[in-house]
PDB file of C-alpha atoms in Angstrom:
ATOM      1  CA  LEU A   1     -30.462 -23.773  -6.324  1.00 90.00           C
ATOM      2  CA  ARG A   2     -31.039 -26.039  -9.314  1.00 90.00           C
ATOM      3  CA  ASP A   3     -28.633 -23.910 -11.378  1.00 94.00           C
ATOM      4  CA  SER A   4     -26.143 -23.250  -8.580  1.00 97.00           C
ATOM      5  CA  THR A   5     -22.453 -24.193  -8.606  1.00 97.00           C
ATOM      6  CA  ASP A   6     -22.178 -23.477  -4.859  1.00 98.00           C
ATOM      7  CA  ALA A   7     -21.811 -26.938  -3.294  1.00 98.00           C
ATOM      8  CA  GLU A   8     -21.929 -25.589   0.260  1.00 97.00           C
ATOM      9  CA  GLY A   9     -25.114 -23.670  -0.465  1.00 97.00           C
ATOM     10  CA  ILE A  10     -26.770 -26.731  -1.977  1.00 98.00           C
ATOM     11  CA  GLU A  11     -25.731 -28.855   0.993  1.00 97.00           C
ATOM     12  CA  ARG A  12     -27.071 -26.336   3.523  1.00 97.00           C
ATOM     13  CA  TRP A  13     -30.427 -26.245   1.744  1.00 97.00           C
ATOM     14  CA  LEU A  14     -30.650 -30.037   1.648  1.00 97.00           C
ATOM     15  CA  ARG A  15     -29.747 -30.381   5.335  1.00 97.00           C
ATOM     16  CA  VAL A  16     -32.559 -27.992   6.258  1.00 97.00           C
ATOM     17  CA  ARG A  17     -34.967 -30.048   4.139  1.00 96.00           C
ATOM     18  CA  VAL A  18     -33.880 -33.237   5.926  1.00 96.00           C
ATOM     19  CA  GLU A  19     -34.511 -31.579   9.283  1.00 96.00           C
ATOM     20  CA  ASP A  20     -37.943 -30.395   8.137  1.00 97.00           C
ATOM     21  CA  VAL A  21     -38.971 -33.825   6.885  1.00 95.00           C
ATOM     22  CA  GLY A  22     -37.664 -35.503  10.041  1.00 96.00           C
ATOM     23  CA  LEU A  23     -39.576 -33.101  12.260  1.00 96.00           C
ATOM     24  CA  ARG A  24     -42.834 -33.543  10.332  1.00 96.00           C
ATOM     25  CA  ARG A  25     -42.664 -37.322  10.182  1.00 95.00           C
ATOM     26  CA  PHE A  26     -41.032 -38.260  13.471  1.00 96.00           C
ATOM     27  CA  GLY A  27     -41.413 -35.283  15.810  1.00 95.00           C
ATOM     28  CA  PRO A  28     -38.742 -33.373  17.769  1.00 92.00           C
ATOM     29  CA  ARG A  29     -37.412 -36.491  19.567  1.00 92.00           C
ATOM     30  CA  PRO A  30     -37.280 -39.409  17.115  1.00 92.00           C
ATOM     31  CA  GLN A  31     -36.084 -42.848  18.070  1.00 93.00           C
ATOM     32  CA  PRO A  32     -32.265 -43.079  18.089  1.00 94.00           C
ATOM     33  CA  ALA A  33     -32.212 -45.326  15.001  1.00 93.00           C
ATOM     34  CA  VAL A  34     -34.327 -42.815  13.091  1.00 94.00           C
ATOM     35  CA  GLY A  35     -32.115 -39.934  14.191  1.00 94.00           C
ATOM     36  CA  LEU A  36     -29.039 -41.798  12.965  1.00 94.00           C
ATOM     37  CA  GLN A  37     -30.622 -42.465   9.590  1.00 93.00           C
ATOM     38  CA  LEU A  38     -31.604 -38.821   9.201  1.00 94.00           C
ATOM     39  CA  ALA A  39     -28.037 -37.810  10.020  1.00 94.00           C
ATOM     40  CA  GLN A  40     -26.719 -40.335   7.496  1.00 93.00           C
ATOM     41  CA  LEU A  41     -29.076 -38.969   4.858  1.00 93.00           C
ATOM     42  CA  ALA A  42     -27.880 -35.406   5.474  1.00 95.00           C
ATOM     43  CA  PHE A  43     -24.270 -36.631   5.371  1.00 95.00           C
ATOM     44  CA  ARG A  44     -24.771 -38.293   1.986  1.00 95.00           C
ATOM     45  CA  PHE A  45     -26.464 -35.201   0.643  1.00 96.00           C
ATOM     46  CA  GLY A  46     -23.147 -33.450   1.130  1.00 97.00           C
ATOM     47  CA  PHE A  47     -21.619 -35.804  -1.450  1.00 96.00           C
ATOM     48  CA  PHE A  48     -24.595 -35.220  -3.713  1.00 97.00           C
ATOM     49  CA  ALA A  49     -24.248 -31.444  -3.385  1.00 98.00           C
ATOM     50  CA  ARG A  50     -20.634 -31.509  -4.573  1.00 97.00           C
ATOM     51  CA  GLU A  51     -21.474 -33.734  -7.532  1.00 97.00           C
ATOM     52  CA  GLN A  52     -24.481 -31.574  -8.407  1.00 98.00           C
ATOM     53  CA  ALA A  53     -22.379 -28.402  -8.304  1.00 98.00           C
ATOM     54  CA  ARG A  54     -19.754 -30.038 -10.516  1.00 97.00           C
ATOM     55  CA  ARG A  55     -22.375 -31.155 -13.017  1.00 97.00           C
ATOM     56  CA  THR A  56     -23.869 -27.674 -13.135  1.00 97.00           C
ATOM     57  CA  SER A  57     -20.420 -26.196 -13.763  1.00 97.00           C
ATOM     58  CA  GLU A  58     -20.201 -28.485 -16.806  1.00 96.00           C
ATOM     59  CA  GLY A  59     -23.258 -26.776 -18.248  1.00 96.00           C
ATOM     60  CA  TRP A  60     -25.948 -29.272 -17.300  1.00 97.00           C
ATOM     61  CA  ARG A  61     -29.270 -27.908 -16.089  1.00 97.00           C
ATOM     62  CA  ILE A  62     -32.110 -29.830 -14.495  1.00 97.00           C
ATOM     63  CA  ARG A  63     -35.061 -29.571 -16.893  1.00 97.00           C
ATOM     64  CA  HIS A  64     -37.528 -31.950 -15.222  1.00 97.00           C
ATOM     65  CA  VAL A  65     -37.791 -33.992 -12.028  1.00 97.00           C
ATOM     66  CA  GLU A  66     -40.229 -36.843 -11.296  1.00 97.00           C
ATOM     67  CA  TRP A  67     -41.630 -36.314 -14.770  1.00 98.00           C
ATOM     68  CA  LYS A  68     -44.552 -38.224 -16.278  1.00 97.00           C
ATOM     69  CA  PRO A  69     -45.868 -37.901 -19.840  1.00 97.00           C
ATOM     70  CA  GLU A  70     -49.250 -36.279 -20.156  1.00 96.00           C
ATOM     71  CA  LYS A  71     -50.190 -38.299 -23.228  1.00 95.00           C
ATOM     72  CA  SER A  72     -50.593 -42.053 -23.371  1.00 96.00           C
ATOM     73  CA  VAL A  73     -47.471 -44.020 -24.319  1.00 97.00           C
ATOM     74  CA  ALA A  74     -47.298 -47.479 -25.848  1.00 97.00           C
ATOM     75  CA  LEU A  75     -44.680 -49.909 -27.076  1.00 97.00           C
ATOM     76  CA  ASP A  76     -45.383 -50.904 -30.680  1.00 96.00           C
ATOM     77  CA  VAL A  77     -45.153 -54.691 -30.852  1.00 96.00           C
ATOM     78  CA  SER A  78     -45.795 -55.448 -34.530  1.00 93.00           C
ATOM     79  CA  ALA A  79     -48.137 -54.525 -37.358  1.00 91.00           C
ATOM     80  CA  ASP A  80     -50.562 -57.340 -36.519  1.00 92.00           C
ATOM     81  CA  GLU A  81     -50.292 -57.130 -32.714  1.00 94.00           C
ATOM     82  CA  ALA A  82     -51.809 -54.607 -30.342  1.00 96.00           C
ATOM     83  CA  PRO A  83     -49.378 -52.106 -28.801  1.00 96.00           C
ATOM     84  CA  MET A  84     -48.557 -52.420 -25.105  1.00 97.00           C
ATOM     85  CA  PRO A  85     -49.419 -49.353 -22.986  1.00 97.00           C
ATOM     86  CA  LEU A  86     -46.613 -48.151 -20.729  1.00 96.00           C
ATOM     87  CA  ARG A  87     -46.608 -45.941 -17.678  1.00 95.00           C
ATOM     88  CA  GLY A  88     -43.796 -44.616 -15.525  1.00 95.00           C
ATOM     89  CA  MET A  89     -42.038 -41.662 -13.967  1.00 97.00           C
ATOM     90  CA  ILE A  90     -38.553 -40.412 -14.800  1.00 98.00           C
ATOM     91  CA  ASP A  91     -36.519 -39.194 -11.832  1.00 98.00           C
ATOM     92  CA  ARG A  92     -34.615 -36.513 -13.661  1.00 98.00           C
ATOM     93  CA  ILE A  93     -33.957 -35.062 -17.128  1.00 98.00           C
ATOM     94  CA  ASP A  94     -30.944 -32.778 -17.696  1.00 98.00           C
ATOM     95  CA  VAL A  95     -30.172 -30.606 -20.723  1.00 98.00           C
ATOM     96  CA  ARG A  96     -27.104 -28.624 -21.754  1.00 97.00           C
ATOM     97  CA  GLU A  97     -25.603 -26.924 -24.758  1.00 95.00           C
ATOM     98  CA  ARG A  98     -23.039 -29.184 -26.413  1.00 92.00           C
ATOM     99  CA  PRO A  99     -19.422 -28.217 -25.650  1.00 88.00           C
ATOM    100  CA  ASP A 100     -18.830 -27.715 -29.393  1.00 89.00           C
ATOM    101  CA  GLY A 101     -21.773 -25.294 -29.548  1.00 86.00           C
ATOM    102  CA  ASN A 102     -23.632 -27.534 -32.004  1.00 89.00           C
ATOM    103  CA  GLY A 103     -27.071 -27.642 -30.427  1.00 92.00           C
ATOM    104  CA  ASN A 104     -28.181 -29.212 -27.156  1.00 95.00           C
ATOM    105  CA  GLU A 105     -27.806 -32.646 -25.598  1.00 97.00           C
ATOM    106  CA  TRP A 106     -29.887 -34.259 -22.900  1.00 98.00           C
ATOM    107  CA  ALA A 107     -29.761 -37.049 -20.359  1.00 98.00           C
ATOM    108  CA  ILE A 108     -32.280 -39.248 -18.580  1.00 98.00           C
ATOM    109  CA  LEU A 109     -31.095 -40.066 -15.061  1.00 98.00           C
ATOM    110  CA  ASP A 110     -32.422 -42.495 -12.485  1.00 97.00           C
ATOM    111  CA  TYR A 111     -31.468 -41.896  -8.849  1.00 96.00           C
ATOM    112  CA  LYS A 112     -29.890 -44.831  -7.025  1.00 95.00           C
ATOM    113  CA  THR A 113     -28.802 -45.169  -3.411  1.00 90.00           C
ATOM    114  CA  GLY A 114     -26.480 -47.746  -1.947  1.00 86.00           C
ATOM    115  CA  SER A 115     -22.989 -48.303  -0.630  1.00 84.00           C
ATOM    116  CA  SER A 116     -21.356 -48.306  -4.072  1.00 87.00           C
ATOM    117  CA  ALA A 117     -21.902 -46.569  -7.390  1.00 88.00           C
ATOM    118  CA  LYS A 118     -24.196 -48.387  -9.793  1.00 90.00           C
ATOM    119  CA  ASP A 119     -23.185 -49.181 -13.374  1.00 95.00           C
ATOM    120  CA  PRO A 120     -26.277 -48.922 -15.609  1.00 97.00           C
ATOM    121  CA  ALA A 121     -24.757 -51.068 -18.356  1.00 96.00           C
ATOM    122  CA  LYS A 122     -24.016 -53.959 -15.974  1.00 95.00           C
ATOM    123  CA  ALA A 123     -27.385 -53.575 -14.270  1.00 95.00           C
ATOM    124  CA  HIS A 124     -29.256 -53.823 -17.565  1.00 97.00           C
ATOM    125  CA  ARG A 125     -27.279 -56.439 -19.513  1.00 96.00           C
ATOM    126  CA  LYS A 126     -25.508 -59.695 -18.845  1.00 94.00           C
ATOM    127  CA  ARG A 127     -21.986 -60.288 -20.116  1.00 92.00           C
ATOM    128  CA  SER A 128     -23.505 -62.263 -22.961  1.00 94.00           C
ATOM    129  CA  GLY A 129     -25.347 -59.124 -24.069  1.00 93.00           C
ATOM    130  CA  GLU A 130     -28.750 -60.442 -23.023  1.00 95.00           C
ATOM    131  CA  TRP A 131     -31.009 -57.797 -21.498  1.00 97.00           C
ATOM    132  CA  ARG A 132     -32.105 -58.372 -17.892  1.00 95.00           C
ATOM    133  CA  ASP A 133     -33.471 -54.887 -17.126  1.00 96.00           C
ATOM    134  CA  LEU A 134     -35.282 -52.626 -19.582  1.00 97.00           C
ATOM    135  CA  GLN A 135     -35.980 -49.582 -17.427  1.00 97.00           C
ATOM    136  CA  LEU A 136     -33.709 -46.951 -18.991  1.00 98.00           C
ATOM    137  CA  PRO A 137     -34.347 -47.939 -22.632  1.00 98.00           C
ATOM    138  CA  LEU A 138     -38.109 -47.859 -22.025  1.00 98.00           C
ATOM    139  CA  TYR A 139     -37.754 -44.375 -20.558  1.00 98.00           C
ATOM    140  CA  THR A 140     -36.830 -43.170 -24.053  1.00 98.00           C
ATOM    141  CA  LEU A 141     -40.382 -43.976 -25.151  1.00 97.00           C
ATOM    142  CA  LEU A 142     -41.882 -42.002 -22.269  1.00 97.00           C
ATOM    143  CA  ALA A 143     -39.655 -39.005 -22.995  1.00 97.00           C
ATOM    144  CA  ARG A 144     -40.536 -38.666 -26.687  1.00 96.00           C
ATOM    145  CA  GLU A 145     -43.341 -36.335 -25.691  1.00 96.00           C
ATOM    146  CA  LEU A 146     -40.736 -33.716 -24.717  1.00 96.00           C
ATOM    147  CA  GLY A 147     -39.651 -33.333 -28.332  1.00 95.00           C
ATOM    148  CA  LEU A 148     -35.982 -32.902 -27.492  1.00 95.00           C
ATOM    149  CA  ALA A 149     -33.596 -33.384 -30.411  1.00 92.00           C
ATOM    150  CA  GLY A 150     -31.235 -36.332 -30.626  1.00 93.00           C
ATOM    151  CA  GLU A 151     -30.924 -39.448 -28.521  1.00 95.00           C
ATOM    152  CA  PRO A 152     -30.687 -39.009 -24.737  1.00 97.00           C
ATOM    153  CA  ALA A 153     -27.796 -40.255 -22.650  1.00 98.00           C
ATOM    154  CA  LEU A 154     -29.083 -42.861 -20.191  1.00 98.00           C
ATOM    155  CA  GLY A 155     -27.631 -43.387 -16.753  1.00 98.00           C
ATOM    156  CA  TYR A 156     -27.746 -43.413 -12.974  1.00 98.00           C
ATOM    157  CA  PHE A 157     -27.114 -40.671 -10.437  1.00 97.00           C
ATOM    158  CA  THR A 158     -25.910 -42.711  -7.482  1.00 95.00           C
ATOM    159  CA  ILE A 159     -25.791 -41.292  -3.966  1.00 94.00           C
ATOM    160  CA  GLY A 160     -23.314 -43.606  -2.285  1.00 92.00           C
ATOM    161  CA  LYS A 161     -21.629 -44.136   1.052  1.00 92.00           C
ATOM    162  CA  ASP A 162     -18.819 -41.672   0.297  1.00 93.00           C
ATOM    163  CA  GLU A 163     -17.753 -39.145  -2.311  1.00 94.00           C
ATOM    164  CA  ALA A 164     -15.975 -41.742  -4.453  1.00 94.00           C
ATOM    165  CA  GLU A 165     -19.196 -43.748  -4.750  1.00 94.00           C
ATOM    166  CA  THR A 166     -21.387 -40.745  -5.589  1.00 95.00           C
ATOM    167  CA  GLY A 167     -21.805 -39.512  -9.123  1.00 96.00           C
ATOM    168  CA  VAL A 168     -23.356 -39.866 -12.548  1.00 97.00           C
ATOM    169  CA  SER A 169     -22.653 -42.987 -14.591  1.00 97.00           C
ATOM    170  CA  ILE A 170     -23.774 -43.045 -18.224  1.00 97.00           C
ATOM    171  CA  ALA A 171     -24.232 -46.227 -20.245  1.00 97.00           C
ATOM    172  CA  SER A 172     -22.285 -46.161 -23.514  1.00 96.00           C
ATOM    173  CA  TRP A 173     -25.210 -47.423 -25.564  1.00 97.00           C
ATOM    174  CA  LYS A 174     -25.863 -46.516 -29.162  1.00 96.00           C
ATOM    175  CA  ARG A 175     -29.253 -46.311 -30.834  1.00 96.00           C
ATOM    176  CA  ALA A 176     -28.877 -49.942 -31.918  1.00 97.00           C
ATOM    177  CA  ASP A 177     -28.499 -50.993 -28.272  1.00 97.00           C
ATOM    178  CA  VAL A 178     -31.699 -49.208 -27.284  1.00 97.00           C
ATOM    179  CA  GLU A 179     -33.535 -50.784 -30.223  1.00 97.00           C
ATOM    180  CA  SER A 180     -32.256 -54.180 -29.086  1.00 98.00           C
ATOM    181  CA  ALA A 181     -33.701 -53.516 -25.619  1.00 98.00           C
ATOM    182  CA  LEU A 182     -37.060 -52.529 -27.114  1.00 98.00           C
ATOM    183  CA  ASP A 183     -37.066 -55.756 -29.136  1.00 97.00           C
ATOM    184  CA  ALA A 184     -36.471 -57.636 -25.883  1.00 97.00           C
ATOM    185  CA  ALA A 185     -39.430 -55.788 -24.363  1.00 97.00           C
ATOM    186  CA  ARG A 186     -41.602 -56.797 -27.316  1.00 97.00           C
ATOM    187  CA  GLU A 187     -40.679 -60.426 -26.773  1.00 96.00           C
ATOM    188  CA  VAL A 188     -41.631 -60.118 -23.099  1.00 94.00           C
ATOM    189  CA  VAL A 189     -45.033 -58.765 -24.145  1.00 95.00           C
ATOM    190  CA  ARG A 190     -45.554 -61.644 -26.567  1.00 95.00           C
ATOM    191  CA  ARG A 191     -44.687 -64.229 -23.912  1.00 93.00           C
ATOM    192  CA  VAL A 192     -47.029 -62.617 -21.400  1.00 91.00           C
ATOM    193  CA  ARG A 193     -49.837 -62.626 -23.929  1.00 93.00           C
ATOM    194  CA  ARG A 194     -49.190 -66.282 -24.756  1.00 92.00           C
ATOM    195  CA  GLY A 195     -49.351 -67.088 -21.056  1.00 90.00           C
ATOM    196  CA  GLU A 196     -45.809 -68.381 -20.895  1.00 89.00           C
ATOM    197  CA  PHE A 197     -45.024 -68.301 -17.182  1.00 75.00           C
ATOM    198  CA  PHE A 198     -42.951 -70.585 -15.024  1.00 71.00           C
ATOM    199  CA  ALA A 199     -44.433 -71.829 -11.757  1.00 64.00           C
ATOM    200  CA  LEU A 200     -43.149 -70.114  -8.624  1.00 58.00           C
ATOM    201  CA  GLY A 201     -45.179 -72.309  -6.300  1.00 60.00           C
ATOM    202  CA  ARG A 202     -47.512 -71.250  -3.538  1.00 66.00           C
ATOM    203  CA  PHE A 203     -46.275 -68.292  -1.535  1.00 64.00           C
ATOM    204  CA  PRO A 204     -46.083 -69.055   2.214  1.00 67.00           C
ATOM    205  CA  ASP A 205     -48.529 -67.432   4.601  1.00 73.00           C
ATOM    206  CA  ASP A 206     -45.972 -66.931   7.349  1.00 73.00           C
ATOM    207  CA  PRO A 207     -46.225 -63.221   8.318  1.00 76.00           C
ATOM    208  CA  ILE A 208     -42.471 -62.871   8.896  1.00 75.00           C
ATOM    209  CA  LEU A 209     -41.622 -64.247   5.450  1.00 75.00           C
ATOM    210  CA  LEU A 210     -44.330 -62.056   3.927  1.00 76.00           C
ATOM    211  CA  ALA A 211     -42.799 -58.986   5.574  1.00 76.00           C
ATOM    212  CA  ILE A 212     -39.288 -59.897   4.399  1.00 75.00           C
ATOM    213  CA  ALA A 213     -40.560 -60.267   0.836  1.00 73.00           C
ATOM    214  CA  GLY A 214     -42.444 -56.978   1.016  1.00 70.00           C
ATOM    215  CA  LYS A 215     -45.841 -58.620   0.678  1.00 71.00           C
ATOM    216  CA  GLY A 216     -48.510 -56.504   2.277  1.00 65.00           C
ATOM    217  CA  LEU A 217     -46.184 -53.529   2.738  1.00 58.00           C
ATOM    218  CA  VAL A 218     -48.292 -51.282   0.548  1.00 52.00           C
ATOM    219  CA  GLU A 219     -46.409 -48.032   1.103  1.00 47.00           C
ATOM    220  CA  GLY A 220     -42.984 -49.493   0.390  1.00 44.00           C
ATOM    221  CA  ALA A 221     -44.149 -51.288  -2.741  1.00 40.00           C
ATOM    222  CA  GLU A 222     -45.871 -48.200  -4.127  1.00 42.00           C
ATOM    223  CA  GLU A 223     -42.876 -45.972  -3.515  1.00 44.00           C
ATOM    224  CA  GLU A 224     -40.552 -48.395  -5.284  1.00 46.00           C
ATOM    225  CA  ASP A 225     -42.908 -48.964  -8.202  1.00 46.00           C
ATOM    226  CA  ALA A 226     -43.434 -45.236  -8.687  1.00 44.00           C
ATOM    227  CA  ASN A 227     -39.935 -44.865 -10.083  1.00 50.00           C
ATOM    228  CA  GLU A 228     -40.110 -47.784 -12.498  1.00 55.00           C
ATOM    229  CA  VAL A 229     -41.555 -48.129 -15.953  1.00 59.00           C
ATOM    230  CA  GLY A 230     -44.516 -50.463 -15.732  1.00 53.00           C
ATOM    231  CA  VAL A 231     -46.845 -52.351 -17.984  1.00 49.00           C
ATOM    232  CA  GLU A 232     -50.298 -50.829 -17.736  1.00 50.00           C
ATOM    233  CA  GLU A 233     -52.144 -53.880 -18.937  1.00 44.00           C
ATOM    234  CA  ALA A 234     -51.180 -57.379 -19.963  1.00 39.00           C
ATOM    235  CA  THR A 235     -53.715 -57.996 -22.716  1.00 36.00           C
TER     236      THR A 235
END
């Protein structure tokens, strides 16, 4: 169904997958809270299905999902500094023929869930222009291995609480913006290597506070980190 424009067909398939996952993980009679969350997930997938069908009708095709480069990737810092290895996984890469027929264009998309649609530009930069998140720009380095022509569009595919909050949002960045983000990443690397850290203090040992902060929740931390670009080593 990855190339389908049938929203109802996509939704039916997704609902069956939700039922299968729920049955495998929680059995035929899950706790009421779990059952409600599974129903909510299936409900939101209906919004996703309509957006996916619309995107397909615009010519976009899913080329890769949960993609990782096979070759090693590194951020070049400077001529006299060692490069910084990077690792990460890209949720989704779409490709389509340009509407004017002049070659293909492609997009790197990161899935987001939440009550409202996420704006990648606001998530990545402050109003002053300072970068506070480098995820999408760093994905461009990972994706070079694909050899696709041109610069990719970078954005979020948000699955929100209703149809109005579900959709694809693309950041209106130019190549200069991405280069600015990579420069910010280089400065982060330099500061790490110089040991410039600010003190956070001693983390409390209270088990409730640890749980709230996600400390010790190995599965949750690994699942979240799997979708982010990460630094492989600090020196």
